PDB file of C-alpha atoms and ligand atoms in Angstrom:
ATOM      1  CA  MET A   1     -44.835   3.276  40.218  1.00  0.00           C
ATOM      2  CA  ILE A   2     -47.998   4.096  38.293  1.00  0.00           C
ATOM      3  CA  TYR A   3     -50.251   1.125  37.702  1.00  0.00           C
ATOM      4  CA  SER A   4     -52.237   0.443  34.531  1.00  0.00           C
ATOM      5  CA  GLY A   5     -54.484  -2.241  33.089  1.00  0.00           C
ATOM      6  CA  GLU A   6     -56.760  -4.634  34.868  1.00  0.00           C
ATOM      7  CA  VAL A   7     -55.878  -5.182  38.509  1.00  0.00           C
ATOM      8  CA  ILE A   8     -58.432  -7.805  39.447  1.00  0.00           C
ATOM      9  CA  ASN A   9     -60.426 -10.334  37.460  1.00  0.00           C
ATOM     10  CA  VAL A  10     -62.808 -12.487  39.413  1.00  0.00           C
ATOM     11  CA  GLU A  11     -64.308 -15.170  37.185  1.00  0.00           C
ATOM     12  CA  GLN A  12     -67.208 -17.359  38.252  1.00  0.00           C
ATOM     13  CA  VAL A  13     -65.957 -17.551  41.823  1.00  0.00           C
ATOM     14  CA  LYS A  14     -67.801 -19.821  44.203  1.00  0.00           C
ATOM     15  CA  ARG A  15     -67.337 -20.226  47.919  1.00  0.00           C
ATOM     16  CA  SER A  16     -69.307 -22.572  50.116  1.00  0.00           C
ATOM     17  CA  PHE A  17     -69.030 -23.205  53.821  1.00  0.00           C
ATOM     18  CA  GLY A  18     -70.341 -26.690  54.415  1.00  0.00           C
ATOM     19  CA  THR A  19     -73.711 -26.780  52.737  1.00  0.00           C
ATOM     20  CA  VAL A  20     -74.045 -22.995  52.610  1.00  0.00           C
ATOM     21  CA  ASP A  21     -73.270 -21.562  49.153  1.00  0.00           C
ATOM     22  CA  VAL A  22     -72.241 -18.008  49.972  1.00  0.00           C
ATOM     23  CA  LEU A  23     -70.762 -17.026  46.603  1.00  0.00           C
ATOM     24  CA  ARG A  24     -72.386 -18.661  43.573  1.00  0.00           C
ATOM     25  CA  GLY A  25     -70.465 -17.476  40.546  1.00  0.00           C
ATOM     26  CA  VAL A  26     -69.105 -13.998  41.123  1.00  0.00           C
ATOM     27  CA  ASP A  27     -67.693 -12.050  38.167  1.00  0.00           C
ATOM     28  CA  LEU A  28     -65.942  -8.761  38.799  1.00  0.00           C
ATOM     29  CA  THR A  29     -63.237  -6.802  36.999  1.00  0.00           C
ATOM     30  CA  VAL A  30     -61.533  -3.781  38.510  1.00  0.00           C
ATOM     31  CA  GLN A  31     -59.222  -1.542  36.491  1.00  0.00           C
ATOM     32  CA  SER A  32     -56.249   0.351  37.823  1.00  0.00           C
ATOM     33  CA  GLY A  33     -57.302   3.754  39.100  1.00  0.00           C
ATOM     34  CA  GLU A  34     -60.854   2.557  39.596  1.00  0.00           C
ATOM     35  CA  MET A  35     -62.682   2.849  42.900  1.00  0.00           C
ATOM     36  CA  ILE A  36     -65.660   0.616  43.401  1.00  0.00           C
ATOM     37  CA  ALA A  37     -68.124   0.255  46.230  1.00  0.00           C
ATOM     38  CA  LEU A  38     -69.500  -3.161  47.096  1.00  0.00           C
ATOM     39  CA  TYR A  39     -72.895  -3.214  48.772  1.00  0.00           C
ATOM     40  CA  GLY A  40     -74.906  -6.063  50.163  1.00  0.00           C
ATOM     41  CA  PRO A  41     -76.879  -7.008  53.237  1.00  0.00           C
ATOM     42  CA  SER A  42     -75.129  -8.390  56.284  1.00  0.00           C
ATOM     43  CA  GLY A  43     -74.163 -12.002  55.689  1.00  0.00           C
ATOM     44  CA  SER A  44     -74.302 -11.712  51.890  1.00  0.00           C
ATOM     45  CA  GLY A  45     -70.610 -12.596  51.504  1.00  0.00           C
ATOM     46  CA  LYS A  46     -68.845  -9.238  51.116  1.00  0.00           C
ATOM     47  CA  THR A  47     -66.055 -10.072  53.554  1.00  0.00           C
ATOM     48  CA  THR A  48     -65.819 -13.572  52.093  1.00  0.00           C
ATOM     49  CA  LEU A  49     -65.188 -12.049  48.656  1.00  0.00           C
ATOM     50  CA  LEU A  50     -62.571  -9.604  49.972  1.00  0.00           C
ATOM     51  CA  ASN A  51     -60.803 -12.472  51.752  1.00  0.00           C
ATOM     52  CA  LEU A  52     -60.639 -14.437  48.491  1.00  0.00           C
ATOM     53  CA  ILE A  53     -59.304 -11.494  46.501  1.00  0.00           C
ATOM     54  CA  GLY A  54     -56.852 -10.731  49.324  1.00  0.00           C
ATOM     55  CA  MET A  55     -55.526 -14.324  49.248  1.00  0.00           C
ATOM     56  CA  LEU A  56     -56.588 -14.956  52.838  1.00  0.00           C
ATOM     57  CA  ASP A  57     -58.860 -17.755  51.655  1.00  0.00           C
ATOM     58  CA  ARG A  58     -59.386 -19.926  48.595  1.00  0.00           C
ATOM     59  CA  PRO A  59     -62.627 -20.332  46.633  1.00  0.00           C
ATOM     60  CA  THR A  60     -64.444 -23.584  45.998  1.00  0.00           C
ATOM     61  CA  GLY A  61     -64.510 -22.809  42.280  1.00  0.00           C
ATOM     62  CA  GLY A  62     -63.653 -20.208  39.639  1.00  0.00           C
ATOM     63  CA  ASP A  63     -60.539 -18.116  39.002  1.00  0.00           C
ATOM     64  CA  ILE A  64     -59.005 -14.959  40.396  1.00  0.00           C
ATOM     65  CA  LEU A  65     -56.314 -13.022  38.545  1.00  0.00           C
ATOM     66  CA  LEU A  66     -54.263 -10.293  40.213  1.00  0.00           C
ATOM     67  CA  GLN A  67     -52.594  -8.159  37.541  1.00  0.00           C
ATOM     68  CA  GLY A  68     -52.967 -11.109  35.179  1.00  0.00           C
ATOM     69  CA  LEU A  69     -51.490 -13.676  37.574  1.00  0.00           C
ATOM     70  CA  ASN A  70     -53.696 -16.563  38.596  1.00  0.00           C
ATOM     71  CA  ILE A  71     -53.453 -16.418  42.385  1.00  0.00           C
ATOM     72  CA  LEU A  72     -55.250 -19.721  42.827  1.00  0.00           C
ATOM     73  CA  LYS A  73     -52.557 -21.684  41.023  1.00  0.00           C
ATOM     74  CA  MET A  74     -49.929 -20.490  43.496  1.00  0.00           C
ATOM     75  CA  ARG A  75     -48.700 -22.073  46.678  1.00  0.00           C
ATOM     76  CA  GLU A  76     -49.256 -20.316  49.983  1.00  0.00           C
ATOM     77  CA  GLY A  77     -45.653 -19.047  50.218  1.00  0.00           C
ATOM     78  CA  LYS A  78     -45.922 -17.297  46.871  1.00  0.00           C
ATOM     79  CA  ARG A  79     -49.345 -15.939  47.767  1.00  0.00           C
ATOM     80  CA  THR A  80     -48.054 -14.514  51.023  1.00  0.00           C
ATOM     81  CA  LYS A  81     -45.215 -12.740  49.212  1.00  0.00           C
ATOM     82  CA  LEU A  82     -47.591 -11.337  46.630  1.00  0.00           C
ATOM     83  CA  ARG A  83     -50.097 -10.289  49.279  1.00  0.00           C
ATOM     84  CA  ARG A  84     -47.490  -8.361  51.265  1.00  0.00           C
ATOM     85  CA  LYS A  85     -46.327  -6.479  48.173  1.00  0.00           C
ATOM     86  CA  ARG A  86     -49.458  -5.929  46.193  1.00  0.00           C
ATOM     87  CA  ILE A  87     -52.414  -5.659  48.541  1.00  0.00           C
ATOM     88  CA  GLY A  88     -53.221  -3.033  51.109  1.00  0.00           C
ATOM     89  CA  PHE A  89     -55.782  -4.088  53.687  1.00  0.00           C
ATOM     90  CA  ILE A  90     -58.018  -1.772  55.631  1.00  0.00           C
ATOM     91  CA  PHE A  91     -59.966  -4.362  57.611  1.00  0.00           C
ATOM     92  CA  GLN A  92     -61.554  -4.091  61.031  1.00  0.00           C
ATOM     93  CA  ASN A  93     -59.903  -7.300  62.170  1.00  0.00           C
ATOM     94  CA  TYR A  94     -56.545  -6.603  60.512  1.00  0.00           C
ATOM     95  CA  THR A  95     -55.471  -4.996  63.739  1.00  0.00           C
ATOM     96  CA  LEU A  96     -52.459  -2.940  64.632  1.00  0.00           C
ATOM     97  CA  MET A  97     -49.691  -4.561  66.654  1.00  0.00           C
ATOM     98  CA  PRO A  98     -50.401  -3.379  70.214  1.00  0.00           C
ATOM     99  CA  THR A  99     -46.747  -3.059  71.279  1.00  0.00           C
ATOM    100  CA  TYR A 100     -45.775  -1.092  68.150  1.00  0.00           C
ATOM    101  CA  THR A 101     -46.278   2.653  67.753  1.00  0.00           C
ATOM    102  CA  ALA A 102     -48.298   4.044  64.848  1.00  0.00           C
ATOM    103  CA  ALA A 103     -45.088   4.629  62.858  1.00  0.00           C
ATOM    104  CA  GLU A 104     -43.711   1.179  63.719  1.00  0.00           C
ATOM    105  CA  ASN A 105     -46.939  -0.481  62.597  1.00  0.00           C
ATOM    106  CA  ILE A 106     -46.580   1.148  59.203  1.00  0.00           C
ATOM    107  CA  ASP A 107     -42.875   0.355  59.107  1.00  0.00           C
ATOM    108  CA  LEU A 108     -43.593  -3.324  59.737  1.00  0.00           C
ATOM    109  CA  ALA A 109     -45.996  -3.531  56.792  1.00  0.00           C
ATOM    110  CA  LEU A 110     -43.234  -2.102  54.572  1.00  0.00           C
ATOM    111  CA  ARG A 111     -40.489  -4.259  56.058  1.00  0.00           C
ATOM    112  CA  LEU A 112     -42.351  -7.503  55.312  1.00  0.00           C
ATOM    113  CA  PRO A 113     -42.021  -7.104  51.521  1.00  0.00           C
ATOM    114  CA  GLY A 114     -38.376  -6.111  52.012  1.00  0.00           C
ATOM    115  CA  MET A 115     -38.388  -2.354  51.551  1.00  0.00           C
ATOM    116  CA  GLY A 116     -35.236  -0.489  52.592  1.00  0.00           C
ATOM    117  CA  PHE A 117     -34.940   1.624  55.734  1.00  0.00           C
ATOM    118  CA  PHE A 118     -34.883   5.128  54.219  1.00  0.00           C
ATOM    119  CA  GLU A 119     -37.748   4.434  51.838  1.00  0.00           C
ATOM    120  CA  ARG A 120     -39.774   3.017  54.726  1.00  0.00           C
ATOM    121  CA  ARG A 121     -39.109   6.040  56.888  1.00  0.00           C
ATOM    122  CA  ARG A 122     -40.034   8.439  54.100  1.00  0.00           C
ATOM    123  CA  ARG A 123     -43.240   6.616  53.228  1.00  0.00           C
ATOM    124  CA  SER A 124     -44.401   6.146  56.775  1.00  0.00           C
ATOM    125  CA  LYS A 125     -43.892   9.854  57.469  1.00  0.00           C
ATOM    126  CA  THR A 126     -45.782  10.871  54.319  1.00  0.00           C
ATOM    127  CA  ALA A 127     -48.660   8.470  55.011  1.00  0.00           C
ATOM    128  CA  LEU A 128     -49.085   9.623  58.618  1.00  0.00           C
ATOM    129  CA  GLU A 129     -49.084  13.239  57.399  1.00  0.00           C
ATOM    130  CA  ALA A 130     -51.714  12.381  54.786  1.00  0.00           C
ATOM    131  CA  VAL A 131     -54.122  11.081  57.427  1.00  0.00           C
ATOM    132  CA  GLY A 132     -53.343  13.941  59.813  1.00  0.00           C
ATOM    133  CA  LEU A 133     -51.527  11.865  62.428  1.00  0.00           C
ATOM    134  CA  SER A 134     -47.966  13.191  62.308  1.00  0.00           C
ATOM    135  CA  ALA A 135     -48.182  14.234  65.936  1.00  0.00           C
ATOM    136  CA  TRP A 136     -49.256  10.718  66.925  1.00  0.00           C
ATOM    137  CA  ALA A 137     -46.510   8.761  65.167  1.00  0.00           C
ATOM    138  CA  ASP A 138     -44.905   7.614  68.408  1.00  0.00           C
ATOM    139  CA  HIS A 139     -48.104   6.620  70.178  1.00  0.00           C
ATOM    140  CA  LEU A 140     -49.174   3.059  70.810  1.00  0.00           C
ATOM    141  CA  PRO A 141     -52.570   1.937  69.475  1.00  0.00           C
ATOM    142  CA  ASP A 142     -54.166   1.973  72.933  1.00  0.00           C
ATOM    143  CA  GLN A 143     -53.154   5.621  73.310  1.00  0.00           C
ATOM    144  CA  LEU A 144     -55.194   6.446  70.207  1.00  0.00           C
ATOM    145  CA  SER A 145     -58.942   6.781  69.694  1.00  0.00           C
ATOM    146  CA  GLY A 146     -60.830   4.278  67.524  1.00  0.00           C
ATOM    147  CA  GLY A 147     -60.940   6.774  64.668  1.00  0.00           C
ATOM    148  CA  GLN A 148     -57.203   7.465  64.967  1.00  0.00           C
ATOM    149  CA  ARG A 149     -56.417   3.752  64.917  1.00  0.00           C
ATOM    150  CA  GLN A 150     -58.545   3.416  61.814  1.00  0.00           C
ATOM    151  CA  ARG A 151     -56.496   6.203  60.221  1.00  0.00           C
ATOM    152  CA  VAL A 152     -53.240   4.420  61.118  1.00  0.00           C
ATOM    153  CA  ALA A 153     -54.582   1.324  59.346  1.00  0.00           C
ATOM    154  CA  ILE A 154     -55.434   3.532  56.357  1.00  0.00           C
ATOM    155  CA  ALA A 155     -51.947   5.081  56.389  1.00  0.00           C
ATOM    156  CA  ARG A 156     -50.400   1.608  56.573  1.00  0.00           C
ATOM    157  CA  ALA A 157     -52.267   0.500  53.443  1.00  0.00           C
ATOM    158  CA  LEU A 158     -51.460   3.694  51.546  1.00  0.00           C
ATOM    159  CA  ALA A 159     -47.752   3.674  52.457  1.00  0.00           C
ATOM    160  CA  LEU A 160     -47.294   0.380  50.619  1.00  0.00           C
ATOM    161  CA  HIS A 161     -48.386   1.986  47.303  1.00  0.00           C
ATOM    162  CA  PRO A 162     -49.933  -1.324  46.245  1.00  0.00           C
ATOM    163  CA  PRO A 163     -51.864  -1.784  42.994  1.00  0.00           C
ATOM    164  CA  LEU A 164     -54.909  -2.852  45.023  1.00  0.00           C
ATOM    165  CA  ILE A 165     -56.435  -1.714  48.297  1.00  0.00           C
ATOM    166  CA  LEU A 166     -59.228  -3.730  49.909  1.00  0.00           C
ATOM    167  CA  ALA A 167     -61.243  -1.827  52.453  1.00  0.00           C
ATOM    168  CA  ASP A 168     -64.007  -3.184  54.679  1.00  0.00           C
ATOM    169  CA  GLU A 169     -66.006  -0.269  56.134  1.00  0.00           C
ATOM    170  CA  PRO A 170     -62.974   2.075  56.105  1.00  0.00           C
ATOM    171  CA  THR A 171     -64.932   5.116  57.244  1.00  0.00           C
ATOM    172  CA  SER A 172     -66.650   3.485  60.212  1.00  0.00           C
ATOM    173  CA  GLY A 173     -65.648   5.295  63.360  1.00  0.00           C
ATOM    174  CA  LEU A 174     -64.713   8.451  61.461  1.00  0.00           C
ATOM    175  CA  ASP A 175     -66.749  11.658  61.630  1.00  0.00           C
ATOM    176  CA  THR A 176     -68.163  12.910  58.315  1.00  0.00           C
ATOM    177  CA  ARG A 177     -65.453  15.498  57.819  1.00  0.00           C
ATOM    178  CA  THR A 178     -62.643  12.994  58.366  1.00  0.00           C
ATOM    179  CA  ALA A 179     -64.438  10.393  56.242  1.00  0.00           C
ATOM    180  CA  LYS A 180     -64.595  12.908  53.374  1.00  0.00           C
ATOM    181  CA  ARG A 181     -60.932  13.716  53.811  1.00  0.00           C
ATOM    182  CA  VAL A 182     -60.001  10.032  53.701  1.00  0.00           C
ATOM    183  CA  MET A 183     -62.165   9.328  50.648  1.00  0.00           C
ATOM    184  CA  SER A 184     -60.763  12.346  48.858  1.00  0.00           C
ATOM    185  CA  LEU A 185     -57.272  11.064  49.671  1.00  0.00           C
ATOM    186  CA  PHE A 186     -58.180   7.624  48.213  1.00  0.00           C
ATOM    187  CA  HIS A 187     -59.567   9.298  45.124  1.00  0.00           C
ATOM    188  CA  GLY A 188     -56.378  11.290  44.570  1.00  0.00           C
ATOM    189  CA  ILE A 189     -54.231   8.188  44.989  1.00  0.00           C
ATOM    190  CA  ALA A 190     -56.424   6.157  42.627  1.00  0.00           C
ATOM    191  CA  LYS A 191     -56.183   8.806  39.936  1.00  0.00           C
ATOM    192  CA  GLN A 192     -52.487   9.684  40.400  1.00  0.00           C
ATOM    193  CA  GLN A 193     -50.974   6.256  41.106  1.00  0.00           C
ATOM    194  CA  GLY A 194     -53.500   4.008  39.370  1.00  0.00           C
ATOM    195  CA  THR A 195     -54.347   2.202  42.599  1.00  0.00           C
ATOM    196  CA  ALA A 196     -57.584   0.207  42.452  1.00  0.00           C
ATOM    197  CA  PHE A 197     -59.896   0.313  45.479  1.00  0.00           C
ATOM    198  CA  ILE A 198     -62.603  -2.170  46.426  1.00  0.00           C
ATOM    199  CA  ILE A 199     -64.562  -0.659  49.271  1.00  0.00           C
ATOM    200  CA  VAL A 200     -67.265  -2.436  51.243  1.00  0.00           C
ATOM    201  CA  SER A 201     -69.384   0.259  52.803  1.00  0.00           C
ATOM    202  CA  HIS A 202     -72.864   1.665  53.205  1.00  0.00           C
ATOM    203  CA  ASP A 203     -71.575   5.137  54.039  1.00  0.00           C
ATOM    204  CA  PRO A 204     -73.057   7.780  51.671  1.00  0.00           C
ATOM    205  CA  VAL A 205     -69.698   9.581  51.826  1.00  0.00           C
ATOM    206  CA  VAL A 206     -68.096   6.551  50.146  1.00  0.00           C
ATOM    207  CA  THR A 207     -70.789   6.488  47.454  1.00  0.00           C
ATOM    208  CA  GLU A 208     -70.000  10.099  46.631  1.00  0.00           C
ATOM    209  CA  PHE A 209     -66.399   9.305  45.695  1.00  0.00           C
ATOM    210  CA  VAL A 210     -66.511   5.912  43.951  1.00  0.00           C
ATOM    211  CA  ASP A 211     -66.603   5.419  40.180  1.00  0.00           C
ATOM    212  CA  SER A 212     -69.099   2.584  40.281  1.00  0.00           C
ATOM    213  CA  ALA A 213     -71.071   0.479  42.694  1.00  0.00           C
ATOM    214  CA  TYR A 214     -71.909  -3.208  42.791  1.00  0.00           C
ATOM    215  CA  ASP A 215     -74.467  -5.198  44.745  1.00  0.00           C
ATOM    216  CA  LEU A 216     -73.777  -8.627  46.160  1.00  0.00           C
ATOM    217  CA  ILE A 217     -77.139 -10.388  46.100  1.00  0.00           C
ATOM    218  CA  ASP A 218     -77.845 -14.111  46.343  1.00  0.00           C
ATOM    219  CA  GLY A 219     -74.197 -14.971  45.850  1.00  0.00           C
ATOM    220  CA  GLN A 220     -73.667 -12.881  42.722  1.00  0.00           C
ATOM    221  CA  VAL A 221     -72.317  -9.421  41.986  1.00  0.00           C
ATOM    222  CA  HIS A 222     -74.307  -6.972  39.849  1.00  0.00           C
ATOM    223  CA  LEU A 223     -73.284  -3.535  38.605  1.00  0.00           C
ATOM    224  CA  ARG A 224     -75.578  -0.778  39.788  1.00  0.00           C
ATOM    225  CA  LYS A 225     -76.778   1.538  37.074  1.00  0.00           C
ATOM    226  CA  ASP A 226     -77.163   4.406  39.494  1.00  0.00           C
ATOM    227  CA  LYS A 227     -74.508   4.190  42.151  1.00  0.00           C
ATOM    228  CA  GLN A 228     -76.621   6.281  44.510  1.00  0.00           C
ATOM    229  CA  GLY A 229     -79.299   3.593  44.128  1.00  0.00           C
TER     230      GLY A 229
HETATM  231  P1  ADP B   1     -70.831  -9.989  54.999  1.00  0.00           P
HETATM  232  O1  ADP B   1     -69.407  -9.513  55.063  1.00  0.00           O
HETATM  233  O2  ADP B   1     -71.507  -9.618  53.703  1.00  0.00           O
HETATM  234  O3  ADP B   1     -71.652  -9.550  56.163  1.00  0.00           O
HETATM  235  P2  ADP B   1     -69.629 -12.614  55.292  1.00  0.00           P
HETATM  236  O4  ADP B   1     -68.791 -12.746  54.083  1.00  0.00           O
HETATM  237  O5  ADP B   1     -68.926 -12.280  56.542  1.00  0.00           O
HETATM  238  O6  ADP B   1     -70.828 -11.590  55.014  1.00  0.00           O
HETATM  239  O7  ADP B   1     -70.420 -13.972  55.538  1.00  0.00           O
HETATM  240  C1  ADP B   1     -71.259 -14.552  54.551  1.00  0.00           C
HETATM  241  C2  ADP B   1     -71.783 -15.863  55.059  1.00  0.00           C
HETATM  242  O8  ADP B   1     -70.743 -16.818  55.108  1.00  0.00           O
HETATM  243  C3  ADP B   1     -72.386 -15.826  56.469  1.00  0.00           C
HETATM  244  O9  ADP B   1     -73.515 -16.664  56.472  1.00  0.00           O
HETATM  245  C4  ADP B   1     -71.275 -16.381  57.318  1.00  0.00           C
HETATM  246  O10 ADP B   1     -71.804 -17.002  58.461  1.00  0.00           O
HETATM  247  C5  ADP B   1     -70.614 -17.380  56.394  1.00  0.00           C
HETATM  248  N1  ADP B   1     -69.187 -17.558  56.688  1.00  0.00           N
HETATM  249  C6  ADP B   1     -68.218 -16.644  56.465  1.00  0.00           C
HETATM  250  N2  ADP B   1     -67.010 -17.125  56.807  1.00  0.00           N
HETATM  251  C7  ADP B   1     -67.224 -18.387  57.258  1.00  0.00           C
HETATM  252  C8  ADP B   1     -66.370 -19.431  57.767  1.00  0.00           C
HETATM  253  N3  ADP B   1     -65.056 -19.263  57.862  1.00  0.00           N
HETATM  254  N4  ADP B   1     -66.953 -20.592  58.143  1.00  0.00           N
HETATM  255  C9  ADP B   1     -68.281 -20.771  58.023  1.00  0.00           C
HETATM  256  N5  ADP B   1     -69.126 -19.850  57.559  1.00  0.00           N
HETATM  257  C10 ADP B   1     -68.626 -18.663  57.185  1.00  0.00           C
HETATM  258 MG1   MG B   2     -68.445  -8.244  56.430  1.00  0.00          MG
END
């Protein structure tokens, strides 16, 4: 499957928690094959925005389209189905199942949307190879280092071949060489499969690879003219 067209349209999205207006009218469009970096100070609402796009939360106002479908007009059951099929998460708190091996963790993420056994096995093997963890496939998360666990989470997102991958600090805990390898892998996948990436990160390695960068300031998202900024 090679994706094309607009993957995400965020239109005037607002999110408040009590009296705190975290997002105050966010507009953002991401095309297939596009990799964007999202910057912003701690507490500016980056994770809040990823949670809304990832259908883990609902905004107070505005619209969000995923491949042209309005995900806010859907019931939770439909959203869950769509999320499992179409969104890869690389989140710090989207943890691995502790009693499942690296390979089983990836397998589970592919089983949820109903993928068949042989396809799952093939994809999980390929994804673990891509992140350099073939030899660790049968290890449990607590037998892996923090960086290796992070790479399992990356492999799990990639194995799904979703149109959209949301990543919150995906290179944290990785050394520079591994971070470059991971970003170069993302770049290849974006360009070959049309996967869109939204990456929250302050890592200069990430900046090097993205197509464009946005700042989340005072509840709104602005395109950076110079992504190095
Ligand atoms: P960032 O990821 O940019 O550091 P967050 O999106 O995590 O920022 O948080 C933005 C603001 O929203 C913070 O002030 C945070 O306390 C608040 N916030 C986030 N989630 C919730 C929640 N579930 N309930 C109340 N406040 C929240
Ligand atoms: Mg955050």
